[in-house]
Amino acid sequence: MRDSVWEHIKKLAIVFIGALLNAFAMNFFLKPANVYASGFTGIAQLLSKIITQFTPLNLSTGLLLFLFNIPVAILGWKKIGKAFTLYSFIAVIFMSVLIEIIPIQKTSDDILLYSIFGGVISAVGVGITLKFGASTGGLDIIAMVLSRMKDKPVGIYYFILNAVIIFTAGAVYGWDKALYTLLALYASTRVIDAIHTRYQKLTAMIITKNSDELKKAIHRKLVRGITMVPVKGAFTNEERQMLIIVITRYELYDLEHIIREVDPNAFTNIVQTTAIFGSFRKD
């Protein structure tokens, strides 16, 4: 029980740090340079600026981000799972509030510097949030639902929304802003790749002595098929079992946690899965 409480506290702390980094990147780098973030955050940022500039209304980025994520959270709660969606929505709440609290600062006119650092800092926040079994809401939850419904790559949805952000920013505020936004998005994607992964499906190959116990623990948490293969160490000639399992990137945190709990000495290799033919359970 104590370990479970500590795990929840640790995850909440990570979610808060991720939200803080995103809000810091937004108010210290992206907003002052009129460079836009990716996904729902970028849409909220762009709409807030357009509405404030061209209408009498004044809707903040934080408020719009929160409103956009309400229907997404409801969808995630019904289609994905309560724990993942809850932590993701908490991340959105933290970020929405912090964007309103942290003052917007501009200390340099170097837009290139702002674009790169804004994209990198934001990506660190997103990456560590994903690594600990949550997300920053928005497109991640939509992508997960679409992946389960259609079992198809969802990169096109990321591309379309980010393309809308870039072209709208270029049409309204100049194409130099669009190019700097593209640079920030590229830096952000590369850093997220380094911290976590943007691949939608992964294959885990786990070599363990405790195959039966580990198999049962995985099945209690994840609804995934497991292939078991007998293996032998070339140096020690010791016989073990290799468990092969295909997961989505959102399940990686849970799998890592299970392995550490059941067999900390297990050797695990995680590789990108480009495509799957045959049965892959989506729920």
PDB file of C-alpha atoms in Angstrom:
ATOM      1  CA  MET A   1       0.000   0.000   0.000  1.00  0.00           C
ATOM      2  CA  ARG A   2       2.805   2.397   0.939  1.00  0.00           C
ATOM      3  CA  ASP A   3       4.608   1.660  -2.361  1.00  0.00           C
ATOM      4  CA  SER A   4       1.384   2.344  -4.271  1.00  0.00           C
ATOM      5  CA  VAL A   5       0.870   5.714  -2.539  1.00  0.00           C
ATOM      6  CA  TRP A   6       4.497   6.634  -3.179  1.00  0.00           C
ATOM      7  CA  GLU A   7       4.101   5.686  -6.844  1.00  0.00           C
ATOM      8  CA  HIS A   8       1.088   8.015  -7.190  1.00  0.00           C
ATOM      9  CA  ILE A   9       2.947  10.857  -5.443  1.00  0.00           C
ATOM     10  CA  LYS A  10       5.983  10.354  -7.690  1.00  0.00           C
ATOM     11  CA  LYS A  11       3.830  10.359 -10.817  1.00  0.00           C
ATOM     12  CA  LEU A  12       2.001  13.528  -9.725  1.00  0.00           C
ATOM     13  CA  ALA A  13       5.357  15.200  -9.062  1.00  0.00           C
ATOM     14  CA  ILE A  14       6.626  14.237 -12.532  1.00  0.00           C
ATOM     15  CA  VAL A  15       3.393  15.437 -14.145  1.00  0.00           C
ATOM     16  CA  PHE A  16       3.765  18.786 -12.340  1.00  0.00           C
ATOM     17  CA  ILE A  17       7.411  19.157 -13.400  1.00  0.00           C
ATOM     18  CA  GLY A  18       6.477  18.351 -16.992  1.00  0.00           C
ATOM     19  CA  ALA A  19       3.689  20.951 -16.926  1.00  0.00           C
ATOM     20  CA  LEU A  20       6.034  23.504 -15.340  1.00  0.00           C
ATOM     21  CA  LEU A  21       8.638  22.999 -18.072  1.00  0.00           C
ATOM     22  CA  ASN A  22       5.967  23.363 -20.767  1.00  0.00           C
ATOM     23  CA  ALA A  23       4.577  26.540 -19.223  1.00  0.00           C
ATOM     24  CA  PHE A  24       8.103  27.937 -18.764  1.00  0.00           C
ATOM     25  CA  ALA A  25       8.962  27.207 -22.414  1.00  0.00           C
ATOM     26  CA  MET A  26       5.722  28.846 -23.498  1.00  0.00           C
ATOM     27  CA  ASN A  27       5.979  32.087 -21.491  1.00  0.00           C
ATOM     28  CA  PHE A  28       9.747  32.607 -21.584  1.00  0.00           C
ATOM     29  CA  PHE A  29      10.522  31.523 -25.151  1.00  0.00           C
ATOM     30  CA  LEU A  30       7.656  30.717 -27.530  1.00  0.00           C
ATOM     31  CA  LYS A  31       5.132  33.452 -26.717  1.00  0.00           C
ATOM     32  CA  PRO A  32       7.638  36.355 -26.629  1.00  0.00           C
ATOM     33  CA  ALA A  33       8.959  35.311 -30.045  1.00  0.00           C
ATOM     34  CA  ASN A  34       5.505  34.601 -31.550  1.00  0.00           C
ATOM     35  CA  VAL A  35       6.619  31.016 -32.166  1.00  0.00           C
ATOM     36  CA  TYR A  36       4.000  28.303 -31.731  1.00  0.00           C
ATOM     37  CA  ALA A  37       4.028  24.971 -29.925  1.00  0.00           C
ATOM     38  CA  SER A  38       2.738  21.714 -31.387  1.00  0.00           C
ATOM     39  CA  GLY A  39      -0.644  20.041 -30.952  1.00  0.00           C
ATOM     40  CA  PHE A  40      -3.455  21.464 -28.850  1.00  0.00           C
ATOM     41  CA  THR A  41      -1.086  23.827 -27.045  1.00  0.00           C
ATOM     42  CA  GLY A  42      -0.086  25.464 -30.317  1.00  0.00           C
ATOM     43  CA  ILE A  43      -3.723  25.693 -31.452  1.00  0.00           C
ATOM     44  CA  ALA A  44      -4.685  27.310 -28.124  1.00  0.00           C
ATOM     45  CA  GLN A  45      -1.734  29.709 -28.363  1.00  0.00           C
ATOM     46  CA  LEU A  46      -2.541  30.701 -31.953  1.00  0.00           C
ATOM     47  CA  LEU A  47      -6.303  31.089 -31.398  1.00  0.00           C
ATOM     48  CA  SER A  48      -5.730  33.135 -28.256  1.00  0.00           C
ATOM     49  CA  LYS A  49      -3.557  35.585 -30.198  1.00  0.00           C
ATOM     50  CA  ILE A  50      -5.972  35.785 -33.154  1.00  0.00           C
ATOM     51  CA  ILE A  51      -9.068  36.247 -30.946  1.00  0.00           C
ATOM     52  CA  THR A  52      -7.367  38.887 -28.798  1.00  0.00           C
ATOM     53  CA  GLN A  53      -6.038  40.779 -31.823  1.00  0.00           C
ATOM     54  CA  PHE A  54      -9.065  40.687 -34.113  1.00  0.00           C
ATOM     55  CA  THR A  55     -12.054  40.587 -31.707  1.00  0.00           C
ATOM     56  CA  PRO A  56     -13.046  42.373 -28.481  1.00  0.00           C
ATOM     57  CA  LEU A  57     -12.705  39.077 -26.586  1.00  0.00           C
ATOM     58  CA  ASN A  58      -9.649  38.150 -24.556  1.00  0.00           C
ATOM     59  CA  LEU A  59      -9.295  34.379 -24.164  1.00  0.00           C
ATOM     60  CA  SER A  60      -6.019  33.252 -22.660  1.00  0.00           C
ATOM     61  CA  THR A  61      -3.931  30.315 -23.917  1.00  0.00           C
ATOM     62  CA  GLY A  62      -4.336  28.506 -20.598  1.00  0.00           C
ATOM     63  CA  LEU A  63      -8.134  28.750 -20.653  1.00  0.00           C
ATOM     64  CA  LEU A  64      -8.401  27.598 -24.284  1.00  0.00           C
ATOM     65  CA  LEU A  65      -6.031  24.688 -23.628  1.00  0.00           C
ATOM     66  CA  PHE A  66      -8.185  23.577 -20.700  1.00  0.00           C
ATOM     67  CA  LEU A  67     -11.439  23.871 -22.684  1.00  0.00           C
ATOM     68  CA  PHE A  68     -10.033  21.941 -25.671  1.00  0.00           C
ATOM     69  CA  ASN A  69      -9.020  19.058 -23.430  1.00  0.00           C
ATOM     70  CA  ILE A  70     -12.378  18.569 -21.660  1.00  0.00           C
ATOM     71  CA  PRO A  71     -14.035  16.575 -24.501  1.00  0.00           C
ATOM     72  CA  VAL A  72     -10.742  14.767 -25.129  1.00  0.00           C
ATOM     73  CA  ALA A  73     -10.566  13.729 -21.466  1.00  0.00           C
ATOM     74  CA  ILE A  74     -14.146  12.417 -21.599  1.00  0.00           C
ATOM     75  CA  LEU A  75     -13.273  10.416 -24.723  1.00  0.00           C
ATOM     76  CA  GLY A  76     -10.121   9.044 -23.095  1.00  0.00           C
ATOM     77  CA  TRP A  77     -11.973   8.125 -19.894  1.00  0.00           C
ATOM     78  CA  LYS A  78     -14.448   6.014 -21.899  1.00  0.00           C
ATOM     79  CA  LYS A  79     -12.110   4.511 -24.491  1.00  0.00           C
ATOM     80  CA  ILE A  80      -8.629   4.237 -22.954  1.00  0.00           C
ATOM     81  CA  GLY A  81      -8.570   3.928 -19.190  1.00  0.00           C
ATOM     82  CA  LYS A  82      -9.150   5.970 -16.082  1.00  0.00           C
ATOM     83  CA  ALA A  83      -5.618   6.149 -14.663  1.00  0.00           C
ATOM     84  CA  PHE A  84      -3.885   7.293 -17.861  1.00  0.00           C
ATOM     85  CA  THR A  85      -6.618   9.810 -18.689  1.00  0.00           C
ATOM     86  CA  LEU A  86      -6.761  11.158 -15.129  1.00  0.00           C
ATOM     87  CA  TYR A  87      -3.033  11.841 -14.943  1.00  0.00           C
ATOM     88  CA  SER A  88      -3.089  13.348 -18.442  1.00  0.00           C
ATOM     89  CA  PHE A  89      -5.941  15.700 -17.506  1.00  0.00           C
ATOM     90  CA  ILE A  90      -4.151  16.660 -14.284  1.00  0.00           C
ATOM     91  CA  ALA A  91      -1.138  17.543 -16.464  1.00  0.00           C
ATOM     92  CA  VAL A  92      -3.400  19.767 -18.577  1.00  0.00           C
ATOM     93  CA  ILE A  93      -4.801  21.488 -15.462  1.00  0.00           C
ATOM     94  CA  PHE A  94      -1.308  22.110 -14.085  1.00  0.00           C
ATOM     95  CA  MET A  95      -0.131  23.519 -17.404  1.00  0.00           C
ATOM     96  CA  SER A  96      -3.229  25.714 -17.912  1.00  0.00           C
ATOM     97  CA  VAL A  97      -2.809  27.244 -14.451  1.00  0.00           C
ATOM     98  CA  LEU A  98       0.967  27.672 -14.714  1.00  0.00           C
ATOM     99  CA  ILE A  99       0.679  29.413 -18.099  1.00  0.00           C
ATOM    100  CA  GLU A 100      -1.565  31.980 -16.403  1.00  0.00           C
ATOM    101  CA  ILE A 101       0.686  32.357 -13.338  1.00  0.00           C
ATOM    102  CA  ILE A 102       4.153  32.511 -14.912  1.00  0.00           C
ATOM    103  CA  PRO A 103       4.799  35.996 -16.342  1.00  0.00           C
ATOM    104  CA  ILE A 104       5.734  36.375 -20.005  1.00  0.00           C
ATOM    105  CA  GLN A 105       9.368  37.469 -20.217  1.00  0.00           C
ATOM    106  CA  LYS A 106      11.346  38.738 -23.192  1.00  0.00           C
ATOM    107  CA  THR A 107      15.071  39.234 -22.709  1.00  0.00           C
ATOM    108  CA  SER A 108      16.388  38.854 -26.265  1.00  0.00           C
ATOM    109  CA  ASP A 109      15.427  39.598 -29.870  1.00  0.00           C
ATOM    110  CA  ASP A 110      17.042  36.416 -31.150  1.00  0.00           C
ATOM    111  CA  ILE A 111      14.029  34.451 -32.438  1.00  0.00           C
ATOM    112  CA  LEU A 112      16.208  31.533 -33.548  1.00  0.00           C
ATOM    113  CA  LEU A 113      17.477  31.074 -29.995  1.00  0.00           C
ATOM    114  CA  TYR A 114      13.958  31.323 -28.592  1.00  0.00           C
ATOM    115  CA  SER A 115      12.620  28.777 -31.098  1.00  0.00           C
ATOM    116  CA  ILE A 116      15.250  26.137 -30.343  1.00  0.00           C
ATOM    117  CA  PHE A 117      15.254  26.536 -26.570  1.00  0.00           C
ATOM    118  CA  GLY A 118      11.448  26.778 -26.401  1.00  0.00           C
ATOM    119  CA  GLY A 119      11.078  23.585 -28.430  1.00  0.00           C
ATOM    120  CA  VAL A 120      13.717  21.713 -26.409  1.00  0.00           C
ATOM    121  CA  ILE A 121      12.416  22.713 -22.960  1.00  0.00           C
ATOM    122  CA  SER A 122       8.819  21.945 -23.952  1.00  0.00           C
ATOM    123  CA  ALA A 123       9.905  18.547 -25.289  1.00  0.00           C
ATOM    124  CA  VAL A 124      11.671  17.672 -22.040  1.00  0.00           C
ATOM    125  CA  GLY A 125       8.380  18.317 -20.226  1.00  0.00           C
ATOM    126  CA  VAL A 126       6.401  16.177 -22.677  1.00  0.00           C
ATOM    127  CA  GLY A 127       9.040  13.436 -22.738  1.00  0.00           C
ATOM    128  CA  ILE A 128       9.293  12.890 -18.988  1.00  0.00           C
ATOM    129  CA  THR A 129       5.488  12.949 -18.688  1.00  0.00           C
ATOM    130  CA  LEU A 130       5.196  10.199 -21.316  1.00  0.00           C
ATOM    131  CA  LYS A 131       8.030   8.244 -19.712  1.00  0.00           C
ATOM    132  CA  PHE A 132       6.107   8.021 -16.428  1.00  0.00           C
ATOM    133  CA  GLY A 133       2.848   6.743 -17.914  1.00  0.00           C
ATOM    134  CA  ALA A 134       0.877   9.926 -18.582  1.00  0.00           C
ATOM    135  CA  SER A 135       0.624  12.462 -21.387  1.00  0.00           C
ATOM    136  CA  THR A 136       0.053  16.162 -21.874  1.00  0.00           C
ATOM    137  CA  GLY A 137      -3.445  15.441 -23.178  1.00  0.00           C
ATOM    138  CA  GLY A 138      -4.815  16.599 -26.503  1.00  0.00           C
ATOM    139  CA  LEU A 139      -3.490  14.722 -29.507  1.00  0.00           C
ATOM    140  CA  ASP A 140      -1.839  11.954 -27.476  1.00  0.00           C
ATOM    141  CA  ILE A 141      -5.218  10.796 -26.175  1.00  0.00           C
ATOM    142  CA  ILE A 142      -6.871  11.160 -29.587  1.00  0.00           C
ATOM    143  CA  ALA A 143      -4.001   9.217 -31.156  1.00  0.00           C
ATOM    144  CA  MET A 144      -4.384   6.441 -28.624  1.00  0.00           C
ATOM    145  CA  VAL A 145      -8.143   6.147 -29.280  1.00  0.00           C
ATOM    146  CA  LEU A 146      -7.619   6.117 -33.050  1.00  0.00           C
ATOM    147  CA  SER A 147      -4.868   3.530 -32.709  1.00  0.00           C
ATOM    148  CA  ARG A 148      -7.191   1.239 -30.773  1.00  0.00           C
ATOM    149  CA  MET A 149     -10.106   1.753 -33.136  1.00  0.00           C
ATOM    150  CA  LYS A 150      -8.279   1.493 -36.461  1.00  0.00           C
ATOM    151  CA  ASP A 151      -4.873   0.024 -35.568  1.00  0.00           C
ATOM    152  CA  LYS A 152      -3.246   2.397 -38.053  1.00  0.00           C
ATOM    153  CA  PRO A 153      -0.377   4.868 -37.710  1.00  0.00           C
ATOM    154  CA  VAL A 154      -1.546   8.209 -36.365  1.00  0.00           C
ATOM    155  CA  GLY A 155       1.449  10.293 -37.440  1.00  0.00           C
ATOM    156  CA  ILE A 156      -0.703  11.800 -40.191  1.00  0.00           C
ATOM    157  CA  TYR A 157      -2.993  13.382 -37.575  1.00  0.00           C
ATOM    158  CA  TYR A 158      -0.024  15.010 -35.853  1.00  0.00           C
ATOM    159  CA  PHE A 159       1.241  16.214 -39.214  1.00  0.00           C
ATOM    160  CA  ILE A 160      -2.110  17.699 -40.283  1.00  0.00           C
ATOM    161  CA  LEU A 161      -2.711  19.618 -37.049  1.00  0.00           C
ATOM    162  CA  ASN A 162       0.846  20.927 -36.897  1.00  0.00           C
ATOM    163  CA  ALA A 163       0.646  21.881 -40.588  1.00  0.00           C
ATOM    164  CA  VAL A 164      -2.515  23.888 -39.819  1.00  0.00           C
ATOM    165  CA  ILE A 165      -0.648  25.697 -37.021  1.00  0.00           C
ATOM    166  CA  ILE A 166       2.344  26.471 -39.249  1.00  0.00           C
ATOM    167  CA  PHE A 167       0.357  27.685 -42.273  1.00  0.00           C
ATOM    168  CA  THR A 168      -2.073  29.747 -40.173  1.00  0.00           C
ATOM    169  CA  ALA A 169       0.819  31.383 -38.320  1.00  0.00           C
ATOM    170  CA  GLY A 170       2.499  32.095 -41.656  1.00  0.00           C
ATOM    171  CA  ALA A 171      -0.629  33.511 -43.306  1.00  0.00           C
ATOM    172  CA  VAL A 172      -1.554  35.761 -40.371  1.00  0.00           C
ATOM    173  CA  TYR A 173       1.785  36.793 -38.874  1.00  0.00           C
ATOM    174  CA  GLY A 174       4.366  36.251 -41.629  1.00  0.00           C
ATOM    175  CA  TRP A 175       6.161  33.245 -43.052  1.00  0.00           C
ATOM    176  CA  ASP A 176       9.265  33.869 -40.959  1.00  0.00           C
ATOM    177  CA  LYS A 177       7.153  32.988 -37.873  1.00  0.00           C
ATOM    178  CA  ALA A 178       5.985  29.820 -39.634  1.00  0.00           C
ATOM    179  CA  LEU A 179       9.557  28.755 -40.354  1.00  0.00           C
ATOM    180  CA  TYR A 180      10.657  29.415 -36.780  1.00  0.00           C
ATOM    181  CA  THR A 181       7.641  27.409 -35.590  1.00  0.00           C
ATOM    182  CA  LEU A 182       8.713  24.552 -37.852  1.00  0.00           C
ATOM    183  CA  LEU A 183      12.199  24.720 -36.329  1.00  0.00           C
ATOM    184  CA  ALA A 184      10.762  24.603 -32.791  1.00  0.00           C
ATOM    185  CA  LEU A 185       8.584  21.599 -33.714  1.00  0.00           C
ATOM    186  CA  TYR A 186      11.584  19.780 -35.186  1.00  0.00           C
ATOM    187  CA  ALA A 187      13.711  20.408 -32.080  1.00  0.00           C
ATOM    188  CA  SER A 188      10.809  19.281 -29.885  1.00  0.00           C
ATOM    189  CA  THR A 189      10.309  16.030 -31.815  1.00  0.00           C
ATOM    190  CA  ARG A 190      14.004  15.123 -31.694  1.00  0.00           C
ATOM    191  CA  VAL A 191      14.205  15.647 -27.936  1.00  0.00           C
ATOM    192  CA  ILE A 192      11.028  13.614 -27.277  1.00  0.00           C
ATOM    193  CA  ASP A 193      12.543  10.822 -29.388  1.00  0.00           C
ATOM    194  CA  ALA A 194      15.654  10.896 -27.206  1.00  0.00           C
ATOM    195  CA  ILE A 195      13.767  10.920 -23.871  1.00  0.00           C
ATOM    196  CA  HIS A 196      10.924   8.567 -24.693  1.00  0.00           C
ATOM    197  CA  THR A 197       9.702   7.476 -28.112  1.00  0.00           C
ATOM    198  CA  ARG A 198       7.328   8.692 -30.776  1.00  0.00           C
ATOM    199  CA  TYR A 199       6.908   5.216 -32.233  1.00  0.00           C
ATOM    200  CA  GLN A 200       3.353   3.959 -31.863  1.00  0.00           C
ATOM    201  CA  LYS A 201       4.251   0.282 -31.340  1.00  0.00           C
ATOM    202  CA  LEU A 202       7.257  -1.335 -29.714  1.00  0.00           C
ATOM    203  CA  THR A 203       8.476  -4.900 -29.309  1.00  0.00           C
ATOM    204  CA  ALA A 204       9.925  -5.937 -25.944  1.00  0.00           C
ATOM    205  CA  MET A 205      12.192  -8.980 -25.713  1.00  0.00           C
ATOM    206  CA  ILE A 206      12.633  -9.931 -22.059  1.00  0.00           C
ATOM    207  CA  ILE A 207      15.129 -12.604 -20.985  1.00  0.00           C
ATOM    208  CA  THR A 208      14.310 -13.771 -17.464  1.00  0.00           C
ATOM    209  CA  LYS A 209      14.573 -16.622 -14.959  1.00  0.00           C
ATOM    210  CA  ASN A 210      11.096 -15.858 -13.589  1.00  0.00           C
ATOM    211  CA  SER A 211       9.127 -16.300 -16.805  1.00  0.00           C
ATOM    212  CA  ASP A 212       5.923 -17.704 -15.290  1.00  0.00           C
ATOM    213  CA  GLU A 213       5.706 -15.040 -12.580  1.00  0.00           C
ATOM    214  CA  LEU A 214       6.529 -12.265 -15.042  1.00  0.00           C
ATOM    215  CA  LYS A 215       3.997 -13.559 -17.572  1.00  0.00           C
ATOM    216  CA  LYS A 216       1.223 -13.529 -14.969  1.00  0.00           C
ATOM    217  CA  ALA A 217       2.176 -10.029 -13.776  1.00  0.00           C
ATOM    218  CA  ILE A 218       2.120  -8.664 -17.342  1.00  0.00           C
ATOM    219  CA  HIS A 219      -1.267 -10.261 -18.063  1.00  0.00           C
ATOM    220  CA  ARG A 220      -2.723  -8.715 -14.893  1.00  0.00           C
ATOM    221  CA  LYS A 221      -1.804  -5.239 -16.103  1.00  0.00           C
ATOM    222  CA  LEU A 222      -1.689  -5.417 -19.906  1.00  0.00           C
ATOM    223  CA  VAL A 223      -4.040  -7.154 -22.335  1.00  0.00           C
ATOM    224  CA  ARG A 224      -1.305  -8.371 -24.664  1.00  0.00           C
ATOM    225  CA  GLY A 225      -0.247 -11.709 -26.102  1.00  0.00           C
ATOM    226  CA  ILE A 226       3.172 -13.056 -25.093  1.00  0.00           C
ATOM    227  CA  THR A 227       5.395 -15.467 -27.024  1.00  0.00           C
ATOM    228  CA  MET A 228       7.819 -17.513 -24.914  1.00  0.00           C
ATOM    229  CA  VAL A 229      11.053 -18.821 -26.436  1.00  0.00           C
ATOM    230  CA  PRO A 230      13.666 -20.968 -24.635  1.00  0.00           C
ATOM    231  CA  VAL A 231      17.138 -19.373 -24.815  1.00  0.00           C
ATOM    232  CA  LYS A 232      20.629 -20.221 -23.575  1.00  0.00           C
ATOM    233  CA  GLY A 233      23.452 -17.865 -22.621  1.00  0.00           C
ATOM    234  CA  ALA A 234      26.476 -18.257 -24.904  1.00  0.00           C
ATOM    235  CA  PHE A 235      28.968 -17.566 -22.109  1.00  0.00           C
ATOM    236  CA  THR A 236      27.312 -19.239 -19.101  1.00  0.00           C
ATOM    237  CA  ASN A 237      25.259 -21.905 -20.945  1.00  0.00           C
ATOM    238  CA  GLU A 238      22.486 -20.980 -18.502  1.00  0.00           C
ATOM    239  CA  GLU A 239      18.976 -21.713 -19.787  1.00  0.00           C
ATOM    240  CA  ARG A 240      16.306 -19.026 -19.507  1.00  0.00           C
ATOM    241  CA  GLN A 241      13.073 -17.942 -21.208  1.00  0.00           C
ATOM    242  CA  MET A 242      12.622 -14.999 -23.555  1.00  0.00           C
ATOM    243  CA  LEU A 243       9.227 -13.291 -23.483  1.00  0.00           C
ATOM    244  CA  ILE A 244       8.343 -11.404 -26.664  1.00  0.00           C
ATOM    245  CA  ILE A 245       5.507  -8.878 -26.433  1.00  0.00           C
ATOM    246  CA  VAL A 246       4.280  -6.077 -28.711  1.00  0.00           C
ATOM    247  CA  ILE A 247       2.964  -2.997 -26.905  1.00  0.00           C
ATOM    248  CA  THR A 248       1.953   0.571 -27.643  1.00  0.00           C
ATOM    249  CA  ARG A 249       4.262   3.351 -26.479  1.00  0.00           C
ATOM    250  CA  TYR A 250       1.751   4.327 -23.788  1.00  0.00           C
ATOM    251  CA  GLU A 251       2.184   0.903 -22.148  1.00  0.00           C
ATOM    252  CA  LEU A 252       5.973   1.130 -21.936  1.00  0.00           C
ATOM    253  CA  TYR A 253       5.994   2.694 -18.470  1.00  0.00           C
ATOM    254  CA  ASP A 254       3.726  -0.019 -17.036  1.00  0.00           C
ATOM    255  CA  LEU A 255       5.839  -2.777 -18.609  1.00  0.00           C
ATOM    256  CA  GLU A 256       9.081  -1.320 -17.228  1.00  0.00           C
ATOM    257  CA  HIS A 257       7.523  -1.052 -13.779  1.00  0.00           C
ATOM    258  CA  ILE A 258       6.328  -4.697 -13.872  1.00  0.00           C
ATOM    259  CA  ILE A 259       9.761  -5.986 -14.927  1.00  0.00           C
ATOM    260  CA  ARG A 260      11.574  -4.027 -12.209  1.00  0.00           C
ATOM    261  CA  GLU A 261       9.112  -5.343  -9.618  1.00  0.00           C
ATOM    262  CA  VAL A 262       9.153  -9.031 -10.634  1.00  0.00           C
ATOM    263  CA  ASP A 263      12.703  -9.537 -11.935  1.00  0.00           C
ATOM    264  CA  PRO A 264      15.080  -6.544 -11.655  1.00  0.00           C
ATOM    265  CA  ASN A 265      17.856  -8.676 -13.196  1.00  0.00           C
ATOM    266  CA  ALA A 266      15.915  -9.416 -16.387  1.00  0.00           C
ATOM    267  CA  PHE A 267      17.543  -8.310 -19.634  1.00  0.00           C
ATOM    268  CA  THR A 268      15.088  -6.316 -21.756  1.00  0.00           C
ATOM    269  CA  ASN A 269      15.512  -5.060 -25.301  1.00  0.00           C
ATOM    270  CA  ILE A 270      12.940  -2.565 -26.632  1.00  0.00           C
ATOM    271  CA  VAL A 271      12.882  -2.097 -30.404  1.00  0.00           C
ATOM    272  CA  GLN A 272      10.769  -0.116 -32.841  1.00  0.00           C
ATOM    273  CA  THR A 273       7.955  -2.028 -34.522  1.00  0.00           C
ATOM    274  CA  THR A 274       7.304  -0.637 -37.985  1.00  0.00           C
ATOM    275  CA  ALA A 275       4.302  -2.792 -38.860  1.00  0.00           C
ATOM    276  CA  ILE A 276       2.243  -5.706 -37.579  1.00  0.00           C
ATOM    277  CA  PHE A 277       0.492  -8.355 -39.686  1.00  0.00           C
ATOM    278  CA  GLY A 278      -2.028 -10.592 -37.972  1.00  0.00           C
ATOM    279  CA  SER A 279      -3.820 -10.239 -34.669  1.00  0.00           C
ATOM    280  CA  PHE A 280      -2.936  -7.360 -32.366  1.00  0.00           C
ATOM    281  CA  ARG A 281      -5.427  -6.695 -29.608  1.00  0.00           C
ATOM    282  CA  LYS A 282      -6.407  -3.034 -29.521  1.00  0.00           C
ATOM    283  CA  ASP A 283      -7.947  -2.871 -26.040  1.00  0.00           C
TER     284      ASP A 283
END
